[in-house]
C-alpha positions as semicolon CSV with decimal commas, in nm:
position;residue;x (nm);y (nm);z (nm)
1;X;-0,448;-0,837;1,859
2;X;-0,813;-0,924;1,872
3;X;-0,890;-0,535;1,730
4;X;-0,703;-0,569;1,459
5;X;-0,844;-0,915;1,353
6;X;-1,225;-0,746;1,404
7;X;-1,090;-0,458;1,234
8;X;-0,969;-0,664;0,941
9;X;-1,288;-0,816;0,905
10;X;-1,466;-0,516;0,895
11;X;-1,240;-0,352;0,649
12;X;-1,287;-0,656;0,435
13;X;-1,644;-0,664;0,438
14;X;-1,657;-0,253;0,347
15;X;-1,387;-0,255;0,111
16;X;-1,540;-0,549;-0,100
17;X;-1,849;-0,402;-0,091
18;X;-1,702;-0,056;-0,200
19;X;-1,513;-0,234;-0,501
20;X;-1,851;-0,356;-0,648
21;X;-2,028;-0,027;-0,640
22;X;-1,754;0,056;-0,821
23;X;-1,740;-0,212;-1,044
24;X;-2,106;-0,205;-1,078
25;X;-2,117;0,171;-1,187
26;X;-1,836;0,178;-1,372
27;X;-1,843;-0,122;-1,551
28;X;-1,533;-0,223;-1,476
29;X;-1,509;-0,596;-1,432
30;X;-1,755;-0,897;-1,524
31;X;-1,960;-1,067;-1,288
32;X;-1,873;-1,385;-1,445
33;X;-1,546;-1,403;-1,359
34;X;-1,443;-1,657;-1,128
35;X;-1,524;-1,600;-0,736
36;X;-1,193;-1,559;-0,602
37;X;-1,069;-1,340;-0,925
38;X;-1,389;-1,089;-0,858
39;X;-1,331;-1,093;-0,477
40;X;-1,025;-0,983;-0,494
41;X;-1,057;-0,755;-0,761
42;X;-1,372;-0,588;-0,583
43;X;-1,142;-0,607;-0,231
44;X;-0,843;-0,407;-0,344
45;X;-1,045;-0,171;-0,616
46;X;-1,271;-0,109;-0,328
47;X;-0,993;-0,060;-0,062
48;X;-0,826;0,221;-0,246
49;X;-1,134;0,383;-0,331
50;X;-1,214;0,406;0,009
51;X;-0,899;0,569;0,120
52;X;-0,919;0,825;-0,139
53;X;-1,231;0,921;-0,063
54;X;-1,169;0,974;0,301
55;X;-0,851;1,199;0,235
56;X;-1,120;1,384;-0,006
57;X;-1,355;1,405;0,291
58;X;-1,113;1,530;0,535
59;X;-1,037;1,831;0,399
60;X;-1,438;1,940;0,520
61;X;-1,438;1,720;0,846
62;X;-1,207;1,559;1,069
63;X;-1,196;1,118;0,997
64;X;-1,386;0,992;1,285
65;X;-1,565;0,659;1,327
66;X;-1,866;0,847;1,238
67;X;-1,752;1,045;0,933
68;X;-1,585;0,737;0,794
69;X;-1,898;0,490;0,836
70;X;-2,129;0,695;0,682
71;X;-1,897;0,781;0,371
72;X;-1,810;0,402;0,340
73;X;-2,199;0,352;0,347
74;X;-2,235;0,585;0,079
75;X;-1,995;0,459;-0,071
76;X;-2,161;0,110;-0,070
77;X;-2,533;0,237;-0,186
78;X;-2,464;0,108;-0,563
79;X;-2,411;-0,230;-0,453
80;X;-2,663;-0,260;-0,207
81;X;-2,942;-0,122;-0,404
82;X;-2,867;-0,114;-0,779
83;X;-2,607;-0,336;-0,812
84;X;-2,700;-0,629;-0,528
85;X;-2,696;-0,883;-0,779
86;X;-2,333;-0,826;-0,847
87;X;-2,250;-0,884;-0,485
88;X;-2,277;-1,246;-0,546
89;X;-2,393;-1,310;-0,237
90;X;-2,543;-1,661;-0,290
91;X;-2,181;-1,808;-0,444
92;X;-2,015;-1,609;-0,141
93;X;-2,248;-1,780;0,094
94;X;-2,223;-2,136;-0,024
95;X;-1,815;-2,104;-0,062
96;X;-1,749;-1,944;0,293
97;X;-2,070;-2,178;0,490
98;X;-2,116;-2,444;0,266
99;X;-2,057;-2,817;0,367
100;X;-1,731;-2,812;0,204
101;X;-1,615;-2,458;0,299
102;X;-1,313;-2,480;0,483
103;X;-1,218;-2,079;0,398
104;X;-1,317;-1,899;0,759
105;X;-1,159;-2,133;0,990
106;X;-0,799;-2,114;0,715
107;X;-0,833;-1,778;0,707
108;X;-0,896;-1,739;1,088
109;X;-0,548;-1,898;1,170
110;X;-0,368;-1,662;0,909
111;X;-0,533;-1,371;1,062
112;X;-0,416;-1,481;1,421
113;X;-0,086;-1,528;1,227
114;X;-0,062;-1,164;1,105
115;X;-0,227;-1,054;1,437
116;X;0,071;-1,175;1,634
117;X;0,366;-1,004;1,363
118;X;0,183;-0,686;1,433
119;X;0,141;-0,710;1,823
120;X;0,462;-0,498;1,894
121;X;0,557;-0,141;1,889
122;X;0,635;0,075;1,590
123;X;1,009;0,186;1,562
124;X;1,074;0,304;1,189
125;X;1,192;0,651;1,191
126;X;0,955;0,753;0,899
127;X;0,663;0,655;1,141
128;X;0,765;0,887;1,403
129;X;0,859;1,141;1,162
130;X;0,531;1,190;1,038
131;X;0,303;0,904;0,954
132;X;0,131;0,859;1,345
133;X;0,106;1,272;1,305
134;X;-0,038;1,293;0,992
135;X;-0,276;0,978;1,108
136;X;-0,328;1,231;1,447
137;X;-0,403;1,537;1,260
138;X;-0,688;1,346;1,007
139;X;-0,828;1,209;1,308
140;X;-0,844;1,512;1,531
141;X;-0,874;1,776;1,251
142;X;-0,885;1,632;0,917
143;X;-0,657;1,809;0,613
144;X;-0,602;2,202;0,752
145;X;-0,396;2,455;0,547
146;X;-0,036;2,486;0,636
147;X;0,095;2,179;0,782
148;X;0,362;2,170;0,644
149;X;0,470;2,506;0,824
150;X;0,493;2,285;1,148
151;X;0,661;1,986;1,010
152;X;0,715;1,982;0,623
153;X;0,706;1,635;0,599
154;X;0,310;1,655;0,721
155;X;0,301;1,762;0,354
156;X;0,354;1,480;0,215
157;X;-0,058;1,377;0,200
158;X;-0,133;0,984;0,158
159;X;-0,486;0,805;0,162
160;X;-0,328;0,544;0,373
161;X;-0,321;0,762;0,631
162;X;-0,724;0,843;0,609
163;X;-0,769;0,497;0,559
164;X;-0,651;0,413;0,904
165;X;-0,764;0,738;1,086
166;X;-1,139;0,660;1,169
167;X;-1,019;0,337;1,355
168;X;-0,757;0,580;1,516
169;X;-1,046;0,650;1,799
170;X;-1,170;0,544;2,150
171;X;-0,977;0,283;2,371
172;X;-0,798;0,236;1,992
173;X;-0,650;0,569;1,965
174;X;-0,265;0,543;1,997
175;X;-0,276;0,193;1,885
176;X;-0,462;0,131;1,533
177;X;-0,139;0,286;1,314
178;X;-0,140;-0,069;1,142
179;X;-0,447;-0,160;1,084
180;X;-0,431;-0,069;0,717
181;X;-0,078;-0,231;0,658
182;X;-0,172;-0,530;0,845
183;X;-0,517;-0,549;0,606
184;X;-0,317;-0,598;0,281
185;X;-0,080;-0,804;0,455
186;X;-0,347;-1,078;0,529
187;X;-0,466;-1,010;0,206
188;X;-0,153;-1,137;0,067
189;X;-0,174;-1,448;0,233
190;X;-0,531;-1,502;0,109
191;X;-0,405;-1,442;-0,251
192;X;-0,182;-1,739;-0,216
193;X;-0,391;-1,973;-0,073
194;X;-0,654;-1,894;-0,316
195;X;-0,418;-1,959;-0,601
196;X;-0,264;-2,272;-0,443
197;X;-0,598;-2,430;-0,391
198;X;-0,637;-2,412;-0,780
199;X;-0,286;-2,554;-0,835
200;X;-0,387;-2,877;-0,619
201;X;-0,731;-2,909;-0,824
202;X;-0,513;-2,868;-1,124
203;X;-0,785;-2,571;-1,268
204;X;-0,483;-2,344;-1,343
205;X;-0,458;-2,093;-1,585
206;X;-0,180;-1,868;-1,686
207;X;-0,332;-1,568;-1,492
208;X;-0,344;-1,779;-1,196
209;X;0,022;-1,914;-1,256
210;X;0,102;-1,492;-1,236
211;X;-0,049;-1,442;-0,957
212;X;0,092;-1,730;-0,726
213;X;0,417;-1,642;-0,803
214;X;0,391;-1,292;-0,785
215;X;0,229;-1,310;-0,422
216;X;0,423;-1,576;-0,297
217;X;0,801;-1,380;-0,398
218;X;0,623;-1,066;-0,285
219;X;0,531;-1,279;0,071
220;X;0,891;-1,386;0,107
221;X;1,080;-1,050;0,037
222;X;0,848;-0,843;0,226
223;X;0,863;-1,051;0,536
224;X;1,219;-1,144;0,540
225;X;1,349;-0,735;0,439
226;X;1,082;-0,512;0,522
227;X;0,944;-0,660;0,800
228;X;0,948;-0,355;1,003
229;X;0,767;-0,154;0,757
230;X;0,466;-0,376;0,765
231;X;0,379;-0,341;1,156
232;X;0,411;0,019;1,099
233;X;0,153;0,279;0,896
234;X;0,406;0,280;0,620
235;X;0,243;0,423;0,262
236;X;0,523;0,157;0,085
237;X;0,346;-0,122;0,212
238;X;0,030;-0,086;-0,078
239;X;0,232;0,018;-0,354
240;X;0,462;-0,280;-0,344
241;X;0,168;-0,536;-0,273
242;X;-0,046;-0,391;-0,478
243;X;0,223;-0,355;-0,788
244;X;0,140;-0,694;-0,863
245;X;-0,230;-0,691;-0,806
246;X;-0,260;-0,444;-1,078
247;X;-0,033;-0,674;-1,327
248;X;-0,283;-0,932;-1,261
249;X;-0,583;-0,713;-1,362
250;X;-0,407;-0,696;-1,671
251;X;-0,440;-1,099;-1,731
252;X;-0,853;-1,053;-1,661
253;X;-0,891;-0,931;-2,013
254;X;-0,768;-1,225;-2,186
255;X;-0,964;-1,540;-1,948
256;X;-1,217;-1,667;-2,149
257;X;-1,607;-1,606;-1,977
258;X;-1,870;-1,885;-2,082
259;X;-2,164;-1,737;-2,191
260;X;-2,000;-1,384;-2,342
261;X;-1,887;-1,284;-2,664
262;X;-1,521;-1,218;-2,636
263;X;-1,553;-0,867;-2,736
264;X;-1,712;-0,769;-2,378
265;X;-1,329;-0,851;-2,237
266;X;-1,331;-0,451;-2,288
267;X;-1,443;-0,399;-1,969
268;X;-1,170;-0,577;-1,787
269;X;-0,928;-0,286;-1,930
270;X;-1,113;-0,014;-1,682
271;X;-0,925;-0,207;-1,388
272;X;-0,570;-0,170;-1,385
273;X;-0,688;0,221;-1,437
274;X;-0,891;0,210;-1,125
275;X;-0,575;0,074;-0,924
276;X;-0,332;0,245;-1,054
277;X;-0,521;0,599;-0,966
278;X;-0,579;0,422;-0,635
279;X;-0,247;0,358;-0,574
280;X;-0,115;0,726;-0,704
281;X;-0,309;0,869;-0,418
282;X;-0,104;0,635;-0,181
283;X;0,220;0,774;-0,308
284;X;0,393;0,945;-0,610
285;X;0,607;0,669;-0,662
286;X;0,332;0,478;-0,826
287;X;0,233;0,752;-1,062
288;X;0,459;0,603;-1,388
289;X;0,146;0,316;-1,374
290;X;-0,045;0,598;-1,461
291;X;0,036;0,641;-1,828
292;X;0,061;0,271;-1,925
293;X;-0,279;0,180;-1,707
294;X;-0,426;0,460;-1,995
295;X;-0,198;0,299;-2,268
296;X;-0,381;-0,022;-2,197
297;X;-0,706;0,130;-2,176
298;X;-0,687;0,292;-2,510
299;X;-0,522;-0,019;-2,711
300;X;-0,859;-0,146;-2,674
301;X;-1,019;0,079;-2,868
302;X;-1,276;0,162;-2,603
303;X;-1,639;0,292;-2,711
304;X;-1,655;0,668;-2,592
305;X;-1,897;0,534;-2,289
306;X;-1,589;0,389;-2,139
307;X;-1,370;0,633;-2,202
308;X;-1,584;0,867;-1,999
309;X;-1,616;0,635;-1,708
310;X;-1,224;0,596;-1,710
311;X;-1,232;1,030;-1,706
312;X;-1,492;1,043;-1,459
313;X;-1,295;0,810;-1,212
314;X;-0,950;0,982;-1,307
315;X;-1,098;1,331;-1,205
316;X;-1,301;1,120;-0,882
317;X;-1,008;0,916;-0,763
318;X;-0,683;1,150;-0,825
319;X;-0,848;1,522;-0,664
320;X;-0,781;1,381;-0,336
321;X;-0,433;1,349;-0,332
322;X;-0,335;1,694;-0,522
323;X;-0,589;1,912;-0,330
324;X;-0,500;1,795;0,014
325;X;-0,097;1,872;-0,112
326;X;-0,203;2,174;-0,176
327;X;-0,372;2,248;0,125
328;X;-0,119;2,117;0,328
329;X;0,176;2,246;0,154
330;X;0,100;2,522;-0,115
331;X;0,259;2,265;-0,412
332;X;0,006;2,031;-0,594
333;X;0,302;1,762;-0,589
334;X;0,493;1,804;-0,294
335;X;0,756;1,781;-0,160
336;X;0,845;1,884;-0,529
337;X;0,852;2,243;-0,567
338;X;0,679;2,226;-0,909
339;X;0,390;2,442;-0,957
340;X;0,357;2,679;-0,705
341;X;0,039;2,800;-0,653
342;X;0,207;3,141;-0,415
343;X;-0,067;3,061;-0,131
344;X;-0,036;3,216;0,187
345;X;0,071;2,873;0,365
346;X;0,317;2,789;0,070
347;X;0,572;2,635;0,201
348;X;0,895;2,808;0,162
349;X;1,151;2,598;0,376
350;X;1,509;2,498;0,220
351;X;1,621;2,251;0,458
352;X;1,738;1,988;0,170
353;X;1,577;1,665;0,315
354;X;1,268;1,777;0,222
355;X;1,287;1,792;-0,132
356;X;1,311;1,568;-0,436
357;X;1,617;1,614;-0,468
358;X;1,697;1,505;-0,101
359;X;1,523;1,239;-0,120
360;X;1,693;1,142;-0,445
361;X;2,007;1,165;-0,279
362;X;1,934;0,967;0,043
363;X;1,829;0,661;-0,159
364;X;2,114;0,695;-0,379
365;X;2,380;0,719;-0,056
366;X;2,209;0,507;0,144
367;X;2,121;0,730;0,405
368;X;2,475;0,855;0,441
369;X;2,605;1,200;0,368
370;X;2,673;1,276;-0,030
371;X;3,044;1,295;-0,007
372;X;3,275;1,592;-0,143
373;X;3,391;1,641;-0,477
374;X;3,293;1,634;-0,822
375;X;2,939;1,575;-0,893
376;X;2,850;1,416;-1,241
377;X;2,574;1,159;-1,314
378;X;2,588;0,791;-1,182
379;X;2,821;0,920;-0,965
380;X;2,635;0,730;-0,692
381;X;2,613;0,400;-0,850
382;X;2,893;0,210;-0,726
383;X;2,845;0,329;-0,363
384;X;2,464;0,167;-0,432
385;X;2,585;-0,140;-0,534
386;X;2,793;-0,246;-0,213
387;X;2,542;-0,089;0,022
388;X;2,201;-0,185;-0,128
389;X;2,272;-0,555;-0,207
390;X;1,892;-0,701;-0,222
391;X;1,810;-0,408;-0,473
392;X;2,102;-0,476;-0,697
393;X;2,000;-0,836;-0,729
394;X;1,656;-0,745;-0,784
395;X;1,770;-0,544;-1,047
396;X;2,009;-0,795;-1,170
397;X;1,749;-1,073;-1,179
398;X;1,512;-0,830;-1,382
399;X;1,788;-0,787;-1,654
400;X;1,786;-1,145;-1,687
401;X;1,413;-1,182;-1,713
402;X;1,446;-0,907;-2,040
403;X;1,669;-1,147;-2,199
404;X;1,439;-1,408;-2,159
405;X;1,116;-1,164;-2,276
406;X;1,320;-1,055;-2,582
407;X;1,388;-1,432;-2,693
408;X;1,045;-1,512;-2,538
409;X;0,808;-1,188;-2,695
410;X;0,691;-1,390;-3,025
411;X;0,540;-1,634;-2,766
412;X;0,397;-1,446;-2,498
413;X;0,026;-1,313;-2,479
414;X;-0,080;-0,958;-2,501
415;X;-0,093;-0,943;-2,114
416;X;0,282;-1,082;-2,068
417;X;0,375;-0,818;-2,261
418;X;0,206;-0,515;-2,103
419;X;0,329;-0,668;-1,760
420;X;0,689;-0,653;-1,902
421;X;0,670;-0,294;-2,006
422;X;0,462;-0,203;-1,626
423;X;0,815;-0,379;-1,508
424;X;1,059;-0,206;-1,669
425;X;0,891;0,149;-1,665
426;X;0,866;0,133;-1,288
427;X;1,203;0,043;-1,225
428;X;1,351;0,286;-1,453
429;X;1,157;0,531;-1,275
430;X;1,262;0,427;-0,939
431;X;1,586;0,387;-1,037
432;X;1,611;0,795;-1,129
433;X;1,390;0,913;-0,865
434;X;1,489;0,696;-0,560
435;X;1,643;0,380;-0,551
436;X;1,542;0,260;-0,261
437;X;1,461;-0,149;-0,186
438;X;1,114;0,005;-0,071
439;X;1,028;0,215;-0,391
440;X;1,141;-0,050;-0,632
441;X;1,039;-0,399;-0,508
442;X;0,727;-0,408;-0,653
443;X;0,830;-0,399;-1,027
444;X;1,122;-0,654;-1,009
445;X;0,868;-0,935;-0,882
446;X;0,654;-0,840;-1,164
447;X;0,893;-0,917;-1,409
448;X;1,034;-1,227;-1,246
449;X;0,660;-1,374;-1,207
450;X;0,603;-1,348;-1,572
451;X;0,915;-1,562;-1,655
452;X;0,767;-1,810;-1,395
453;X;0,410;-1,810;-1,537
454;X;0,576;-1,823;-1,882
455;X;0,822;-2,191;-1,767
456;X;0,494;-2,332;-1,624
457;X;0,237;-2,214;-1,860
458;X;0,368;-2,222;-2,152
459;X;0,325;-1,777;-2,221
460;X;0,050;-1,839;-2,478
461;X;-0,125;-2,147;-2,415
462;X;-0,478;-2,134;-2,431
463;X;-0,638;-2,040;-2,151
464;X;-0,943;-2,265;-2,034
465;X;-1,286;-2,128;-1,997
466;X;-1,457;-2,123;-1,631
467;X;-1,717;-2,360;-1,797
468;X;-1,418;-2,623;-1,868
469;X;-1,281;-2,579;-1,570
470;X;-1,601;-2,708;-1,384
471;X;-1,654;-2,970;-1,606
472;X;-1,294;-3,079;-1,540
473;X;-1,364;-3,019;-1,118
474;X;-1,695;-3,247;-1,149
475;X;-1,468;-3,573;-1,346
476;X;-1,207;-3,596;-1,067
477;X;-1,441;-3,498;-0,744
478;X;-1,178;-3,653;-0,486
479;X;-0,914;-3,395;-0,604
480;X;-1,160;-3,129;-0,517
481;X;-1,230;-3,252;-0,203
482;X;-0,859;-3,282;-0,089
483;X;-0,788;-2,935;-0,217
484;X;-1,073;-2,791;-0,001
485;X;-0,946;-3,006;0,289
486;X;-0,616;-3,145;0,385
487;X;-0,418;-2,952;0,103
488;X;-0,555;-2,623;0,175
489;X;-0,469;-2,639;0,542
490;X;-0,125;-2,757;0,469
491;X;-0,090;-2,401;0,250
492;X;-0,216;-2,250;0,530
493;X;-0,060;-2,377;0,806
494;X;0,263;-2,366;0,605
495;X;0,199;-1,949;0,568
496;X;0,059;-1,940;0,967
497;X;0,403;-2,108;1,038
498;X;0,645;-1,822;0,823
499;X;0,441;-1,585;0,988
500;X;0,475;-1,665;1,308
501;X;0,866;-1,696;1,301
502;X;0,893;-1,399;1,136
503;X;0,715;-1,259;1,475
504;X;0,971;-1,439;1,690
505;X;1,204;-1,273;1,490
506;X;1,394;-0,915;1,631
507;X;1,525;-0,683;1,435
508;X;1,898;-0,447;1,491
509;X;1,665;-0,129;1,648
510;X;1,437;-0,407;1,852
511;X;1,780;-0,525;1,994
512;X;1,894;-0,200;2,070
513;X;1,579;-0,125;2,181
514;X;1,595;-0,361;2,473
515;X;1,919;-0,304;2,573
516;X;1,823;0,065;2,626
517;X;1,534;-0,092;2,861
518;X;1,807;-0,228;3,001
519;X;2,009;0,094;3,070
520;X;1,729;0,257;3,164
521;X;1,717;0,501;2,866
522;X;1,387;0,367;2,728
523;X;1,078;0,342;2,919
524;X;0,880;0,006;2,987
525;X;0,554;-0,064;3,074
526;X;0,211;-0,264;2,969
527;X;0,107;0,009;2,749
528;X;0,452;-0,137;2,561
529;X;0,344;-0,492;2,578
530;X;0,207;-0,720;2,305
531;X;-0,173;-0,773;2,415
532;X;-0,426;-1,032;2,319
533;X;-0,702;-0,776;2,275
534;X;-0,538;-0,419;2,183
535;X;-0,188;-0,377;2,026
536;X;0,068;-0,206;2,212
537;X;0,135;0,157;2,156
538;X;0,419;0,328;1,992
539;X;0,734;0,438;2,221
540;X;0,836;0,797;2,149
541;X;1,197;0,745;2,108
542;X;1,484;0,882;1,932
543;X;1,813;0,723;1,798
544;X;2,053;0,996;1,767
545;X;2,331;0,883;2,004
546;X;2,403;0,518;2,024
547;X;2,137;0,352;2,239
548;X;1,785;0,457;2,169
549;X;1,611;0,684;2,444
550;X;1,311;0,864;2,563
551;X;1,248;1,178;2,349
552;X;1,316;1,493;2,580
553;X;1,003;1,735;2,517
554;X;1,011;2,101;2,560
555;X;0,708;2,373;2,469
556;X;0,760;2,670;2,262
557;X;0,533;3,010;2,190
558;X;0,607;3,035;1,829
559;X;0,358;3,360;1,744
560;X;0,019;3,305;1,861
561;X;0,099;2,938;1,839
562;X;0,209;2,700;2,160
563;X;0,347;2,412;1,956
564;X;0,555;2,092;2,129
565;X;0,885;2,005;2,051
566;X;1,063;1,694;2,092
567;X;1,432;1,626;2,061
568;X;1,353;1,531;1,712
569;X;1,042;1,387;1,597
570;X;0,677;1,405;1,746
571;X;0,559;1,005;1,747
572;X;0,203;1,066;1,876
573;X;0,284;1,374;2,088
574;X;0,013;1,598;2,145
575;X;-0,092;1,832;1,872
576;X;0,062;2,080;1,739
577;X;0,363;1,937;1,732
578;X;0,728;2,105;1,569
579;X;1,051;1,920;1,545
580;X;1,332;2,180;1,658
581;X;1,538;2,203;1,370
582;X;1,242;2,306;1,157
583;X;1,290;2,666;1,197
584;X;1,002;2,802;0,910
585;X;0,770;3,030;1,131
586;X;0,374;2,986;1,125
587;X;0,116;3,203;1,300
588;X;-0,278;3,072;1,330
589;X;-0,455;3,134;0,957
590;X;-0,801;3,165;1,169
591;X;-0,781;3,211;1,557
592;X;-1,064;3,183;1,607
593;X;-1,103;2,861;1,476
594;X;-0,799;2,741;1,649
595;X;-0,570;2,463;1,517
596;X;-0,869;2,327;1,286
597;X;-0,822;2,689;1,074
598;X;-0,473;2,577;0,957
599;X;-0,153;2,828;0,932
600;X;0,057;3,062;0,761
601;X;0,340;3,202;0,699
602;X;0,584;3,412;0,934
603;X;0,878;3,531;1,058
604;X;1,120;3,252;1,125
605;X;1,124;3,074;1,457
606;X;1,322;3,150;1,686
């Protein structure tokens, strides 16, 4: 647990830095924005930028400790030469050290808090599917052609997984997986108490109003549903905290800076662009944000400077993510076949799982077989309904909040309205592509915080400047005081405490995880165990028969290639690794480069 806390603090420190080179370059965000509105800005711009640049870099050099340092110190040159002033350093220094700074010792108990959901094993199929392998191939070989050949779900490329490869290393390797899940996950809870701290010095604004309620639905669905996705490498995670984040950068433009002409609130439009190509690179599901992050750009009648930063950060940020498909799998956008570029590692399989239209169908069924008969459109709908009942009441709840918008839209400021149509884009998206609870969380919350911001803001009441805000701080001095003290560590205390039962908390496959212990099926040991200073590693297990059990392991000459196969999916067996009922044959691209030369095609395997 201890690693991950370190880690966390390191990734904090590099990501924020990161975000402001960024920033700084770009000229994405004002530097007179509020501290904790910058921070977090710089934190999660910088955090995706980082990811997206290491999935760039590993298609030249496997993601070590190394290779990722001195790209994240690259990465940070802007800000720590050019751009230092924008650091803020002195207003970081005096709010996390000064005589009234209560933030590192609150933020040290939530980071405990999160330490201790994470300290257990990994069990979600998709993590043993391919997530640890992909994380195992970045770290041991970076992005080679072809791997999809061996596993065609090692196609599906993600930052996240570069993200968390270089700390995949050392007495770490085997146990990092959630480092980058468990990041954003404290970031969440900073989020909150950041907002809630404004809400007990009464210095609210209708941006921050968003935000609370955003995080703190976000908090609650995430932990209570998709709890096991969190303490796992899951690419899902980001998109649906970071959903909201990007509605929020939408709010940025309209808070009113003292000392700058209103027309400079330009700059806070290159943002949401920023995230939202981020967040593509994550996964595909977020690419509808896409579009309306450029919509937003260009209502604002940028000059043609900006418009060339937002080009030269669309062409920086989204490469990553298409090139490494293609490398991996032959199809810029896999796993849909669109756009095949006839490469000698294209991927050719037609087992139906692993294509959009698979994937379409396993959301809509639930995981269960499509049954026979006629096929026609919505056809799957009412089987959704009484077997997905958290997503239907999302869904419901988001048709009431576009009542309320429609009778509300006269009212509501520019920003309300952009975050209704991010809302309802995304979940008519989801809704066509994949309708799963994971794909679609995200844009429900965003439309239920703006009704909430819009019942205790008002939609368009003035906003107040950070200059009256201060002035209003300085005339009741004892209300600050209690919201850096004693109200503060309620917040925090109160988060610590969900936390911390949600970690006492066992799911259905931790249950029947136990009770094959029990039987002797599943194997036990201290390398299994929660641990103060290294999370445990991940069981290689399988679930195809009742109890879980120990994946059986066989080796196999496929061509010039000895390749491990487990009874169904590779966990963190050693590389190269084949589920069996893969049966697309692959022979070395370069032997004499070894694994690190990719694949290609050949005959089928046997």
């Amino acid at each position: 647990m201890l690693f991950l806390v370190l880690a966390w603090f390191l990734l904090g420190v590099v990501s924020y830095t990161v975000g402001v080179s960024v920033l700084h370059s770009f000229q994405a965000l004002r530097t007179q924005h509020r501290l904790g509105d910058y921070w977090l800005a710089a934190t999660w711009l910088g955090l995706l930028t980082l990811a997206n640049a290491l999935l760039g870099l590993s298609l030249v050099t496997p993601l070590t400790p190394l290779s990722g340092g001195l790209l994240a110190l690259a990465l940070s040159l802007p800000a720590l030469t050019t751009g230092r002033a924008d650091l803020r350093l002195p207003a970081l220094r005096a709010a996390l050290l000064g005589r009234a700074a209560h933030w590192p010792a609150l933020a040290g108990l939530l980071a405990v808090a999160t330490g201790a959901l994470l300290n257990r094993p990994i069990f979600i199929i998709d993590a043993g599917a391919y997530h640890i392998g992909s994380i195992e191939w970045l770290t041991q070989h970076g992005t080679v052609p072809g791997l999809a050949l061996l596993n065609p779900t090692l196609g599906y490329s993600s930052a996240w997984f570069a993200l968390v490869a270089p700390f995949n290393a050392g007495c770490a390797a085997g146990r990092a997986y959630t480092v980058a899940n468990g990041f954003v996950y404290f970031l969440l809870l900073l989020q909150i108490l950041l907002v809630t701290r404004r809400v007990w010095q009464s210095a609210t604004q209708p941006v921050d109003w968003f935000l609370l309620a955003v995080s703190g639905l976000t908090w609650l669905l995430v932990t209570r549903f998709l709890g096991g996705l969190v303490f796992s490498p899951s690419p899902d995670i980001p998109v649906i905290l970071g959903l909201p984040v990007l509605a929020w950068l939408l709010f940025l433009p309209e808070v009113p800076l003292a000392g700058t002409h209103p027309s400079a609130a330009g700059q806070e439009k290159l943002a949401p662009w920023v995230m939202a190509l981020g967040l593509a690179g994550v996964k595909l599901n977020a690419l509808p944000i896409l579009g309306l992050s450029m919509l937003f750009l260009l209502a604002g009648k940028p000059p043609a400077r900006r418009l060339v930063h937002a080009a030269a950060l669309g062409g920086l940020l989204i490469w990553p993510g298409i090139v490494t498909r293609v490398v991996a799998s032959g199809y810029p956008f896999f796993p849909s076949r669109a756009l095949p570029l006839g490469l000698p590692w294209q991927y050719e399989g037609s087992h139906p799982a692993f294509t959009s239209s698979g994937i379409r169908a396993f959301a809509q069924w639930s995981g269960q077989p499509v049954p026979p008969g006629l096929d026609y459109p919505g056809r799957w709908i009412p089987h959704w309904i009484a077997h997905e009942p958290v997503a239907v009441t999302l869904i419901g709840l988001q048709v009431v909040t576009v009542v309320w918008a429609l009778r509300r839209w006269r009212w509501w400021t520019p920003a309300m309205r952009w975050g209704g149509a991010l809302a309802a884009l995304g979940s008519l998206y989801v809704l066509t592509a994949a309708p799963s609870l994971r794909f679609l969380m995200g844009y429900p919350v965003i439309a239920l915080g703006l009704v909430l911001t819009d019942v205790f803001s008002g939609g368009s009441a003035p906003t107040r400047s950070t200059a009256d805000l201060a002035t209003r701080q300085r005339r009741f001095p004892g209300l600050a005081r209690y919201a850096n003290g004693v109200g503060m560590g309620v917040v925090a205390g109160g988060l610590a405490l969900g936390v911390a039962v949600a970690a006492t908390r066992t799911t259905n496959t931790e249950q029947l995880i136990r009770q094959g212990i029990a039987a002797g099926r599943v194997t036990d040991g201290p390398d299994y165990a929660p641990g103060w200073l290294q999370p445990p590693r991940s069981r290689r297990i399988e679930y195809d028969d009742g109890l879980p059990r120990d994946t059986s392991v066989t080796r196999q000459q496929v061509h010039d290639v000895e390749v491990i196969v487990p009874h169904a999916m590779c966990w963190d067996l050693p590389l190269p690794c084949s589920p069996p009922y893969h049966k697309v044959g692959f022979r070395l691209r370069n032997p004499q480069r070894g694994l690190a030369g990719g694949f290609v095609r050949a005959s089928p395997k046997p």
